[in-house]
Amino acid sequence: MDNILKYLCGILFYLLFDEKCDIFENKTPIIIIGAGSAGISAATRLLENGIDDFLILEAESQIGGRIRSVEFGDGYVDLGAASCHGQKGNIVWEKLVQMNLTNLLRHTKVPNNFFLSSGKNVSEDVSNEVVHAMLEMLHYKRGSRNESMGLTYGKMYNDSITEKFGNDREKLEVAQSALHWLAHIVMCMEGTISWYDSRSKTSYQVCEGHQELIWKGAGYGIFLDILMGKYPDQRVQLPIDEKILLNKEVTKVSWSPTATKKRVEISCLDGSIYIARHVIFTPSLGVLKERAEDLFVPRLPENKMAAIENIGMGATMKVYLQYPSRWWRDEVSFNFVWGEDDKRDAMNVFPGQPSPIGESWITRLYSVEMLKENPRVLLVWITGDIVDVLETIDDDILLSGIEFTMNKFLGHIYDIPKPEKILRSTWYSNPNFRGTYSYQTLNTTDHIITDLMEPLRSSDGSPVIQFAGEATSPQHFSTVHGAIESGYREADRLIEMYTQ
Ligand SMILES: Cc1cc2nc3c(=O)[nH]c(=O)nc-3n(C[C@H](O)[C@H](O)[C@H](O)COP(=O)(O)OP(=O)(O)OC[C@H]3O[C@@H](n4cnc5c(N)ncnc54)[C@H](O)[C@@H]3O)c2cc1C
Ligand SMILES: *[C@@H]1O[C@H](CO)[C@@H](O)[C@H](O)[C@H]1NC(C)=O
Ligand SMILES: *[C@@H]1O[C@H](CO)[C@@H](O)[C@H](O)[C@H]1NC(C)=O
Ligand SMILES: *[C@@H]1O[C@H](CO)[C@@H](O)[C@H](O)[C@H]1NC(C)=O
Ligand SMILES: *[C@@H]1O[C@H](CO)[C@@H](O)[C@H](O)[C@H]1NC(C)=O
Ligand SMILES: *[C@@H]1O[C@H](CO)[C@@H](O)[C@H](O)[C@H]1NC(C)=O
């Protein structure tokens, strides 16, 4: 858009925003709530289209939301999103292609090292079977809309291993135990606490290409810099920093659907009040589940409340360990297959608390990943019904369970040193997130995401409170690219309205 048009846009906003005698000073036509992927992408889209009359209110003391790359070990680690899932039709990948920056990513190898709690090795054909089942789930979600992932893939896997290993009792037993590992991979992918919670066939559309493209150096955070024009050439950055207000937790969003003048009042925890014509609301589905009832005046319409209830939001957890030096060989991951007896026994051999689930929490430890660019750091994945508790226990207890488990599976091969530093994610305990990413439950119907994303409109039909964020993306929910698409979508709604 040329400069004259930009100038006219500015005037238009000024004229439309005609409550000059208002007692509040904090007036701006547009307020974006949340400076995560969706909020930042909406903001950059507005700026690129000559609209700069907006503010972003962010509750945390930093931007990025569920993208959080922090210095650890000899580089960066991602406490939140780490990989770009897919290429074709993935807005993240396509932006990199357009900017000739695809070399910032590399694809990861699939897991290949399986270890048994008994210390025995998992035979190659059993590992291949497990990996095959995992890839099947990653790439081609099958099943029916009324069936859970656990049922569809449990059946598929059970049938397959009975056919292949039916005559080999030992292999069959190991393959049966590996179902536990598969379930945890699915729970991690879906961010659920049980693989019976998520639906096997959903509206998610896989972007073709590599599914696990990892940021080589700086973590996913570099992509936000790319969006904001700070990377690779800082001189072309968009004037966005000055529009972001940190530590601004929004506690109320009030408006009047029937009033002729569009006017939303946004109250913050620190007592400040902002007035806007349009709000783009981006906090997570977890925040909506906990706070929607209090946040919005008047109460959100029934279909939106139903969507908030029936779309799922669970959590998975990452723990990073830094060692004095690398003690493993060139593995890409260690994958733990808990034998049935050892799983039952874990409570006795590792009496470490807590264990509110009836089984020891260490059985929820199923995978340890190496980071190629950060050679003395390991990533431990924990998932399932214990994440909420483990996010808040003492470092010492968490570490002792991890060390116990690693020794149990790897002790016969490696002499494992003590880690010197630990860092964990706390997405579920943090009230600004309350979980990791959304998923579709058996109660999620086809139109439900549309219900969640539809703006609340004034009597003349124009959007007043708009919803963006990962969970509002019908085809790419649970991802960064979905969040970014949703931010663009809502910014475009305003751009269209004001530039036509
Ligand atoms: C552990 C983990 C691993 C992941 N892995 C991947 C991955 O590998 N690949 C991938 O594509 N995606 C991944 N994701 C998902 C991805 O991170 C999210 O889908 C995406 O970042 C969500 O962006 P968003 O803008 O929708 O929400 P958010 O990033 O949650 O942004 C919303 C913002 O709103 C703020 N906020 C909340 N409440 C308030 C309030 N009351 N007032 C003001 N501000 C508020 C929050 O602080 C936050 O900054 C992962 C997520 C997690 C947690
Ligand atoms: C793209 O980047 C590579 C290096 O990563 C460089 O060799 C190549 O010339 C670049 N191409 C263009 C069109 O800029
Ligand atoms: C089991 O695997 C380890 C590490 O991969 C290897 O060193 C060992 O020789 C294997 N043992 C058997 C019996 O195959
Ligand atoms: C799911 O729906 C199919 C028909 O579409 C039906 O045959 C099947 O019994 C249903 N399963 C469950 C678990 O309800
Ligand atoms: C698959 O087999 C296991 C026993 O190995 C059983 O617990 C599980 O329920 C089976 N899953 C399905 C979906 O049949
Ligand atoms: C689906 O809805 C029913 C009835 O409201 C509820 O009991 C059940 O727990 C829900 N299931 C899921 C997976 O959310």
Tab-separated table of N, CA and C in Angstrom, residues 312-454:
chain	number	residue	atom	x	y	z
A	312	GLY	N	-10.755	-29.757	23.663
A	312	GLY	CA	-9.913	-30.174	24.776
A	312	GLY	C	-8.637	-29.363	24.891
A	313	MET	N	-8.118	-29.268	26.106
A	313	MET	CA	-6.826	-28.621	26.336
A	313	MET	C	-6.138	-29.389	27.460
A	314	GLY	N	-5.054	-30.068	27.147
A	314	GLY	CA	-4.315	-30.803	28.168
A	314	GLY	C	-2.910	-30.249	28.271
A	315	ALA	N	-1.990	-31.084	28.705
A	315	ALA	CA	-0.629	-30.570	28.845
A	315	ALA	C	0.401	-31.675	28.722
A	316	THR	N	1.562	-31.276	28.216
A	316	THR	CA	2.707	-32.154	28.193
A	316	THR	C	3.856	-31.335	28.781
A	317	MET	N	4.952	-31.982	29.122
A	317	MET	CA	5.992	-31.270	29.881
A	317	MET	C	7.378	-31.589	29.345
A	318	LYS	N	8.214	-30.565	29.338
A	318	LYS	CA	9.602	-30.745	28.897
A	318	LYS	C	10.534	-30.459	30.061
A	319	VAL	N	11.526	-31.312	30.250
A	319	VAL	CA	12.557	-31.043	31.257
A	319	VAL	C	13.903	-31.100	30.543
A	320	TYR	N	14.664	-30.026	30.640
A	320	TYR	CA	16.003	-30.002	30.029
A	320	TYR	C	17.056	-30.228	31.105
A	321	LEU	N	18.035	-31.062	30.781
A	321	LEU	CA	19.139	-31.330	31.699
A	321	LEU	C	20.449	-30.939	31.026
A	322	GLN	N	21.276	-30.219	31.785
A	322	GLN	CA	22.594	-29.860	31.263
A	322	GLN	C	23.653	-30.658	32.017
A	323	TYR	N	24.537	-31.330	31.280
A	323	TYR	CA	25.606	-32.129	31.883
A	323	TYR	C	26.954	-31.436	31.678
A	324	PRO	N	27.941	-31.805	32.507
A	324	PRO	CA	29.279	-31.223	32.327
A	324	PRO	C	29.802	-31.482	30.913
A	325	SER	N	29.482	-32.673	30.395
A	325	SER	CA	29.838	-32.953	28.998
A	325	SER	C	28.948	-34.076	28.500
A	326	ARG	N	28.956	-34.307	27.176
A	326	ARG	CA	28.113	-35.347	26.599
A	326	ARG	C	28.597	-36.718	27.039
A	327	TRP	N	27.700	-37.568	27.541
A	327	TRP	CA	28.104	-38.908	27.977
A	327	TRP	C	27.512	-40.015	27.093
A	328	TRP	N	26.673	-39.658	26.156
A	328	TRP	CA	26.065	-40.649	25.264
A	328	TRP	C	26.828	-40.654	23.938
A	329	ARG	N	26.460	-41.603	23.060
A	329	ARG	CA	27.174	-41.697	21.779
A	329	ARG	C	26.485	-40.801	20.767
A	330	ASP	N	26.084	-41.355	19.613
A	330	ASP	CA	25.487	-40.463	18.613
A	330	ASP	C	23.989	-40.728	18.450
A	331	GLU	N	23.365	-41.209	19.536
A	331	GLU	CA	21.935	-41.485	19.464
A	331	GLU	C	21.143	-40.199	19.226
A	332	VAL	N	19.933	-40.326	18.654
A	332	VAL	CA	19.060	-39.154	18.543
A	332	VAL	C	18.041	-39.121	19.675
A	333	SER	N	17.803	-40.296	20.267
A	333	SER	CA	16.906	-40.339	21.419
A	333	SER	C	17.034	-41.687	22.125
A	334	PHE	N	16.637	-41.712	23.396
A	334	PHE	CA	16.467	-42.968	24.132
A	334	PHE	C	14.977	-43.139	24.361
A	335	ASN	N	14.441	-44.286	24.008
A	335	ASN	CA	13.006	-44.491	24.196
A	335	ASN	C	12.765	-45.654	25.133
A	336	PHE	N	11.952	-45.406	26.157
A	336	PHE	CA	11.801	-46.361	27.239
A	336	PHE	C	10.513	-47.183	27.116
A	337	VAL	N	10.685	-48.480	27.074
A	337	VAL	CA	9.541	-49.387	27.043
A	337	VAL	C	9.429	-50.055	28.419
A	338	TRP	N	8.380	-49.697	29.138
A	338	TRP	CA	8.177	-50.243	30.473
A	338	TRP	C	7.531	-51.625	30.390
A	339	GLY	N	8.210	-52.641	30.895
A	339	GLY	CA	7.585	-53.959	30.988
A	339	GLY	C	6.459	-53.911	32.008
A	340	GLU	N	5.440	-54.765	31.812
A	340	GLU	CA	4.274	-54.722	32.709
A	340	GLU	C	4.667	-54.882	34.178
A	341	ASP	N	5.547	-55.847	34.460
A	341	ASP	CA	5.943	-56.088	35.853
A	341	ASP	C	6.681	-54.890	36.434
A	342	ASP	N	7.595	-54.347	35.641
A	342	ASP	CA	8.368	-53.209	36.123
A	342	ASP	C	7.492	-51.988	36.354
A	343	LYS	N	6.477	-51.847	35.519
A	343	LYS	CA	5.556	-50.719	35.674
A	343	LYS	C	4.835	-50.827	37.019
A	344	ARG	N	4.354	-52.039	37.297
A	344	ARG	CA	3.660	-52.268	38.565
A	344	ARG	C	4.597	-52.068	39.749
A	345	ASP	N	5.824	-52.513	39.554
A	345	ASP	CA	6.806	-52.531	40.619
A	345	ASP	C	7.426	-51.170	40.918
A	346	ALA	N	7.286	-50.248	39.974
A	346	ALA	CA	7.996	-48.966	40.067
A	346	ALA	C	7.719	-48.251	41.387
A	347	MET	N	6.491	-48.420	41.873
A	347	MET	CA	6.101	-47.777	43.121
A	347	MET	C	6.953	-48.268	44.291
A	348	ASN	N	7.312	-49.552	44.259
A	348	ASN	CA	8.113	-50.110	45.354
A	348	ASN	C	9.591	-49.777	45.219
A	349	VAL	N	10.096	-49.889	44.000
A	349	VAL	CA	11.537	-49.646	43.829
A	349	VAL	C	11.879	-48.165	43.856
A	350	PHE	N	10.935	-47.326	43.449
A	350	PHE	CA	11.161	-45.878	43.554
A	350	PHE	C	10.018	-45.260	44.342
A	351	PRO	N	10.154	-45.271	45.673
A	351	PRO	CA	9.047	-44.782	46.487
A	351	PRO	C	8.925	-43.260	46.469
A	352	GLY	N	9.734	-42.597	45.651
A	352	GLY	CA	9.681	-41.134	45.581
A	352	GLY	C	8.274	-40.654	45.285
A	353	GLN	N	7.873	-39.617	45.965
A	353	GLN	CA	6.531	-39.075	45.765
A	353	GLN	C	6.601	-37.999	44.681
A	354	PRO	N	5.561	-37.508	44.151
A	354	PRO	CA	4.178	-37.886	44.466
A	354	PRO	C	3.700	-39.033	43.578
A	355	SER	N	2.612	-39.667	43.959
A	355	SER	CA	2.033	-40.702	43.105
A	355	SER	C	0.519	-40.734	43.236
A	356	PRO	N	-0.134	-39.616	42.904
A	356	PRO	CA	-1.588	-39.546	43.076
A	356	PRO	C	-2.328	-40.398	42.053
A	357	ILE	N	-1.622	-41.034	41.137
A	357	ILE	CA	-2.290	-41.728	40.046
A	357	ILE	C	-2.326	-43.231	40.247
A	358	GLY	N	-1.839	-43.683	41.381
A	358	GLY	CA	-1.896	-45.121	41.636
A	358	GLY	C	-0.734	-45.876	41.040
A	359	GLU	N	0.027	-45.224	40.169
A	359	GLU	CA	1.229	-45.826	39.601
A	359	GLU	C	2.331	-44.805	39.805
A	360	SER	N	3.569	-45.252	39.862
A	360	SER	CA	4.630	-44.276	40.067
A	360	SER	C	4.730	-43.324	38.883
A	361	TRP	N	5.019	-42.060	39.166
A	361	TRP	CA	5.099	-41.071	38.084
A	361	TRP	C	6.261	-41.355	37.141
A	362	ILE	N	7.246	-42.115	37.589
A	362	ILE	CA	8.379	-42.345	36.687
A	362	ILE	C	7.974	-43.190	35.476
A	363	THR	N	6.837	-43.891	35.564
A	363	THR	CA	6.389	-44.661	34.391
A	363	THR	C	5.860	-43.738	33.291
A	364	ARG	N	5.708	-42.458	33.605
A	364	ARG	CA	5.283	-41.470	32.587
A	364	ARG	C	6.479	-40.857	31.870
A	365	LEU	N	7.658	-41.342	32.208
A	365	LEU	CA	8.885	-40.922	31.531
A	365	LEU	C	9.122	-41.907	30.405
A	366	TYR	N	9.069	-41.473	29.183
A	366	TYR	CA	9.120	-42.446	28.088
A	366	TYR	C	10.123	-42.102	27.012
A	367	SER	N	10.637	-40.869	27.025
A	367	SER	CA	11.559	-40.520	25.945
A	367	SER	C	12.539	-39.434	26.351
A	368	VAL	N	13.770	-39.606	25.937
A	368	VAL	CA	14.818	-38.617	26.185
A	368	VAL	C	15.428	-38.285	24.831
A	369	GLU	N	15.523	-36.994	24.545
A	369	GLU	CA	15.936	-36.589	23.202
A	369	GLU	C	17.243	-35.809	23.252
A	370	MET	N	18.075	-36.018	22.256
A	370	MET	CA	19.322	-35.250	22.159
A	370	MET	C	19.082	-34.020	21.288
A	371	LEU	N	19.830	-32.952	21.548
A	371	LEU	CA	19.733	-31.757	20.727
A	371	LEU	C	21.056	-31.612	19.990
A	372	LYS	N	21.001	-31.773	18.699
A	372	LYS	CA	22.237	-31.797	17.920
A	372	LYS	C	23.069	-30.529	18.111
A	373	GLU	N	22.394	-29.381	18.175
A	373	GLU	CA	23.135	-28.117	18.251
A	373	GLU	C	23.482	-27.733	19.675
A	374	ASN	N	23.063	-28.526	20.637
A	374	ASN	CA	23.319	-28.189	22.042
A	374	ASN	C	23.821	-29.466	22.714
A	375	PRO	N	25.102	-29.808	22.470
A	375	PRO	CA	25.578	-31.185	22.628
A	375	PRO	C	25.645	-31.741	24.053
A	376	ARG	N	25.524	-30.929	25.104
A	376	ARG	CA	25.546	-31.561	26.430
A	376	ARG	C	24.207	-31.397	27.152
A	377	VAL	N	23.163	-31.213	26.346
A	377	VAL	CA	21.827	-31.053	26.923
A	377	VAL	C	20.929	-32.203	26.472
A	378	LEU	N	20.129	-32.713	27.407
A	378	LEU	CA	19.125	-33.724	27.080
A	378	LEU	C	17.744	-33.153	27.360
A	379	LEU	N	16.788	-33.572	26.542
A	379	LEU	CA	15.392	-33.178	26.757
A	379	LEU	C	14.607	-34.407	27.203
A	380	VAL	N	14.039	-34.337	28.404
A	380	VAL	CA	13.228	-35.431	28.926
A	380	VAL	C	11.760	-35.067	28.743
A	381	TRP	N	11.001	-35.942	28.091
A	381	TRP	CA	9.566	-35.704	27.881
A	381	TRP	C	8.764	-36.406	28.969
A	382	ILE	N	7.831	-35.691	29.538
A	382	ILE	CA	6.919	-36.307	30.502
A	382	ILE	C	5.509	-35.974	30.036
A	383	THR	N	4.661	-36.955	30.050
A	383	THR	CA	3.325	-36.669	29.555
A	383	THR	C	2.304	-37.521	30.300
A	384	GLY	N	1.056	-37.137	30.210
A	384	GLY	CA	0.008	-37.920	30.856
A	384	GLY	C	-0.554	-37.257	32.100
A	385	ASP	N	-1.197	-38.102	32.898
A	385	ASP	CA	-2.023	-37.630	34.005
A	385	ASP	C	-1.244	-37.106	35.205
A	386	ILE	N	0.041	-36.840	35.040
A	386	ILE	CA	0.868	-36.473	36.169
A	386	ILE	C	1.524	-35.112	35.958
A	387	VAL	N	1.338	-34.565	34.760
A	387	VAL	CA	2.026	-33.328	34.397
A	387	VAL	C	1.706	-32.189	35.368
A	388	ASP	N	0.432	-32.038	35.724
A	388	ASP	CA	0.066	-30.930	36.612
A	388	ASP	C	0.835	-30.982	37.932
A	389	VAL	N	1.009	-32.185	38.461
A	389	VAL	CA	1.720	-32.338	39.737
A	389	VAL	C	3.228	-32.122	39.543
A	390	LEU	N	3.765	-32.721	38.487
A	390	LEU	CA	5.226	-32.649	38.299
A	390	LEU	C	5.720	-31.251	37.956
A	391	GLU	N	4.829	-30.430	37.399
A	391	GLU	CA	5.265	-29.068	37.076
A	391	GLU	C	5.670	-28.299	38.327
A	392	THR	N	5.132	-28.700	39.463
A	392	THR	CA	5.346	-27.879	40.662
A	392	THR	C	6.160	-28.566	41.760
A	393	ILE	N	6.584	-29.820	41.572
A	393	ILE	CA	7.377	-30.444	42.634
A	393	ILE	C	8.804	-29.904	42.638
A	394	ASP	N	9.507	-30.156	43.740
A	394	ASP	CA	10.878	-29.666	43.884
A	394	ASP	C	11.794	-30.248	42.812
A	395	ASP	N	12.770	-29.449	42.417
A	395	ASP	CA	13.790	-29.905	41.475
A	395	ASP	C	14.418	-31.227	41.919
A	396	ASP	N	14.706	-31.325	43.240
A	396	ASP	CA	15.399	-32.513	43.757
A	396	ASP	C	14.610	-33.787	43.505
A	397	ILE	N	13.311	-33.732	43.764
A	397	ILE	CA	12.473	-34.918	43.580
A	397	ILE	C	12.368	-35.256	42.097
A	398	LEU	N	12.137	-34.224	41.296
A	398	LEU	CA	12.028	-34.424	39.855
A	398	LEU	C	13.308	-35.071	39.324
A	399	LEU	N	14.433	-34.520	39.756
A	399	LEU	CA	15.726	-35.041	39.297
A	399	LEU	C	15.958	-36.475	39.753
A	400	SER	N	15.591	-36.763	41.001
A	400	SER	CA	15.867	-38.110	41.496
A	400	SER	C	15.071	-39.147	40.701
A	401	GLY	N	13.835	-38.808	40.327
A	401	GLY	CA	13.026	-39.734	39.530
A	401	GLY	C	13.597	-39.923	38.131
A	402	ILE	N	14.053	-38.818	37.548
A	402	ILE	CA	14.623	-38.896	36.200
A	402	ILE	C	15.914	-39.726	36.237
A	403	GLU	N	16.758	-39.462	37.242
A	403	GLU	CA	18.023	-40.196	37.338
A	403	GLU	C	17.771	-41.675	37.576
A	404	PHE	N	16.809	-41.970	38.447
A	404	PHE	CA	16.478	-43.358	38.724
A	404	PHE	C	16.055	-44.070	37.432
A	405	THR	N	15.187	-43.408	36.686
A	405	THR	CA	14.655	-44.027	35.469
A	405	THR	C	15.746	-44.215	34.414
A	406	MET	N	16.565	-43.193	34.232
A	406	MET	CA	17.623	-43.318	33.221
A	406	MET	C	18.584	-44.439	33.588
A	407	ASN	N	18.887	-44.560	34.876
A	407	ASN	CA	19.776	-45.644	35.294
A	407	ASN	C	19.135	-47.006	35.097
A	408	LYS	N	17.840	-47.063	35.344
A	408	LYS	CA	17.139	-48.331	35.183
A	408	LYS	C	17.229	-48.827	33.734
A	409	PHE	N	17.050	-47.903	32.796
A	409	PHE	CA	17.034	-48.304	31.394
A	409	PHE	C	18.419	-48.329	30.741
A	410	LEU	N	19.289	-47.460	31.214
A	410	LEU	CA	20.570	-47.280	30.505
A	410	LEU	C	21.784	-47.620	31.346
A	411	GLY	N	21.539	-47.881	32.630
A	411	GLY	CA	22.649	-48.073	33.569
A	411	GLY	C	23.605	-49.192	33.185
A	412	HIS	N	23.072	-50.216	32.473
A	412	HIS	CA	23.945	-51.325	32.086
A	412	HIS	C	24.834	-50.957	30.906
A	413	ILE	N	24.552	-49.845	30.276
A	413	ILE	CA	25.355	-49.438	29.119
A	413	ILE	C	26.209	-48.206	29.445
A	414	TYR	N	25.608	-47.289	30.198
A	414	TYR	CA	26.280	-46.015	30.450
A	414	TYR	C	26.487	-45.762	31.944
A	415	ASP	N	27.580	-45.057	32.231
A	415	ASP	CA	27.809	-44.542	33.564
A	415	ASP	C	27.323	-43.089	33.528
A	416	ILE	N	26.129	-42.864	34.038
A	416	ILE	CA	25.481	-41.565	33.827
A	416	ILE	C	25.876	-40.568	34.920
A	417	PRO	N	26.484	-39.442	34.540
A	417	PRO	CA	26.869	-38.450	35.555
A	417	PRO	C	25.655	-37.656	36.041
A	418	LYS	N	25.853	-36.878	37.087
A	418	LYS	CA	24.782	-36.009	37.580
A	418	LYS	C	24.678	-34.777	36.692
A	419	PRO	N	23.450	-34.379	36.346
A	419	PRO	CA	23.328	-33.130	35.582
A	419	PRO	C	23.673	-31.930	36.473
A	420	GLU	N	24.178	-30.865	35.870
A	420	GLU	CA	24.534	-29.693	36.678
A	420	GLU	C	23.453	-28.627	36.655
A	421	LYS	N	22.493	-28.774	35.743
A	421	LYS	CA	21.427	-27.767	35.684
A	421	LYS	C	20.151	-28.414	35.171
A	422	ILE	N	19.016	-27.907	35.610
A	422	ILE	CA	17.722	-28.433	35.170
A	422	ILE	C	16.790	-27.262	34.861
A	423	LEU	N	15.979	-27.445	33.838
A	423	LEU	CA	15.027	-26.402	33.450
A	423	LEU	C	13.763	-27.099	32.970
A	424	ARG	N	12.615	-26.683	33.484
A	424	ARG	CA	11.387	-27.380	33.066
A	424	ARG	C	10.304	-26.395	32.615
A	425	SER	N	9.366	-26.900	31.851
A	425	SER	CA	8.234	-26.069	31.430
A	425	SER	C	7.131	-26.143	32.478
A	426	THR	N	6.302	-25.108	32.538
A	426	THR	CA	5.196	-25.080	33.518
A	426	THR	C	3.946	-24.496	32.848
A	427	TRP	N	3.624	-24.994	31.676
A	427	TRP	CA	2.515	-24.389	30.917
A	427	TRP	C	1.166	-24.589	31.577
A	428	TYR	N	1.002	-25.701	32.248
A	428	TYR	CA	-0.305	-25.967	32.856
A	428	TYR	C	-0.512	-25.118	34.109
A	429	SER	N	0.519	-25.004	34.952
A	429	SER	CA	0.378	-24.227	36.188
A	429	SER	C	0.291	-22.734	35.936
A	430	ASN	N	0.820	-22.281	34.821
A	430	ASN	CA	0.811	-20.846	34.553
A	430	ASN	C	-0.600	-20.389	34.158
A	431	PRO	N	-1.199	-19.479	34.954
A	431	PRO	CA	-2.583	-19.059	34.682
A	431	PRO	C	-2.745	-18.344	33.344
A	432	ASN	N	-1.663	-17.923	32.726
A	432	ASN	CA	-1.780	-17.276	31.418
A	432	ASN	C	-1.798	-18.271	30.268
A	433	PHE	N	-1.725	-19.566	30.592
A	433	PHE	CA	-1.763	-20.601	29.546
A	433	PHE	C	-2.702	-21.753	29.908
A	434	ARG	N	-2.522	-22.323	31.093
A	434	ARG	CA	-3.360	-23.441	31.557
A	434	ARG	C	-3.390	-24.614	30.571
A	435	GLY	N	-2.216	-24.948	30.071
A	435	GLY	CA	-2.132	-26.104	29.192
A	435	GLY	C	-1.161	-25.846	28.049
A	436	THR	N	-0.996	-26.840	27.184
A	436	THR	CA	-0.027	-26.674	26.106
A	436	THR	C	-0.680	-26.354	24.757
A	437	TYR	N	-1.587	-27.187	24.285
A	437	TYR	CA	-2.287	-26.880	23.030
A	437	TYR	C	-3.612	-27.621	22.971
A	438	SER	N	-4.500	-27.155	22.095
A	438	SER	CA	-5.861	-27.696	22.074
A	438	SER	C	-5.925	-28.985	21.255
A	439	TYR	N	-6.937	-29.782	21.526
A	439	TYR	CA	-7.155	-31.003	20.741
A	439	TYR	C	-8.655	-31.231	20.589
A	440	GLN	N	-9.025	-32.109	19.659
A	440	GLN	CA	-10.442	-32.382	19.459
A	440	GLN	C	-10.852	-33.620	20.259
A	441	THR	N	-11.874	-33.466	21.043
A	441	THR	CA	-12.364	-34.576	21.864
A	441	THR	C	-13.486	-35.285	21.111
A	442	LEU	N	-14.014	-36.310	21.728
A	442	LEU	CA	-15.147	-37.008	21.116
A	442	LEU	C	-16.383	-36.111	21.102
A	443	ASN	N	-16.372	-35.086	21.920
A	443	ASN	CA	-17.504	-34.159	21.958
A	443	ASN	C	-17.359	-32.997	20.990
A	444	THR	N	-16.232	-32.934	20.318
A	444	THR	CA	-15.991	-31.811	19.410
A	444	THR	C	-16.693	-32.064	18.078
A	445	THR	N	-17.619	-31.196	17.736
A	445	THR	CA	-18.338	-31.374	16.476
A	445	THR	C	-17.664	-30.563	15.370
A	446	ASP	N	-18.119	-30.749	14.145
A	446	ASP	CA	-17.462	-30.116	13.010
A	446	ASP	C	-17.461	-28.589	13.057
A	447	HIS	N	-18.540	-28.021	13.559
A	447	HIS	CA	-18.646	-26.559	13.483
A	447	HIS	C	-18.091	-25.847	14.696
A	448	ILE	N	-17.588	-26.634	15.614
A	448	ILE	CA	-17.275	-26.057	16.915
A	448	ILE	C	-16.162	-25.007	16.849
A	449	ILE	N	-15.163	-25.235	15.990
A	449	ILE	CA	-14.067	-24.261	15.928
A	449	ILE	C	-14.555	-22.953	15.300
A	450	THR	N	-15.475	-23.076	14.342
A	450	THR	CA	-16.077	-21.867	13.769
A	450	THR	C	-16.813	-21.088	14.851
A	451	ASP	N	-17.510	-21.810	15.725
A	451	ASP	CA	-18.202	-21.133	16.825
A	451	ASP	C	-17.215	-20.378	17.710
A	452	LEU	N	-16.044	-20.995	17.926
A	452	LEU	CA	-15.049	-20.371	18.792
A	452	LEU	C	-14.443	-19.138	18.132
A	453	MET	N	-14.233	-19.196	16.821
A	453	MET	CA	-13.503	-18.096	16.185
A	453	MET	C	-14.403	-16.955	15.724
A	454	GLU	N	-15.673	-17.181	15.554
A	454	GLU	CA	-16.591	-16.153	15.046
A	454	GLU	C	-16.523	-14.895	15.931
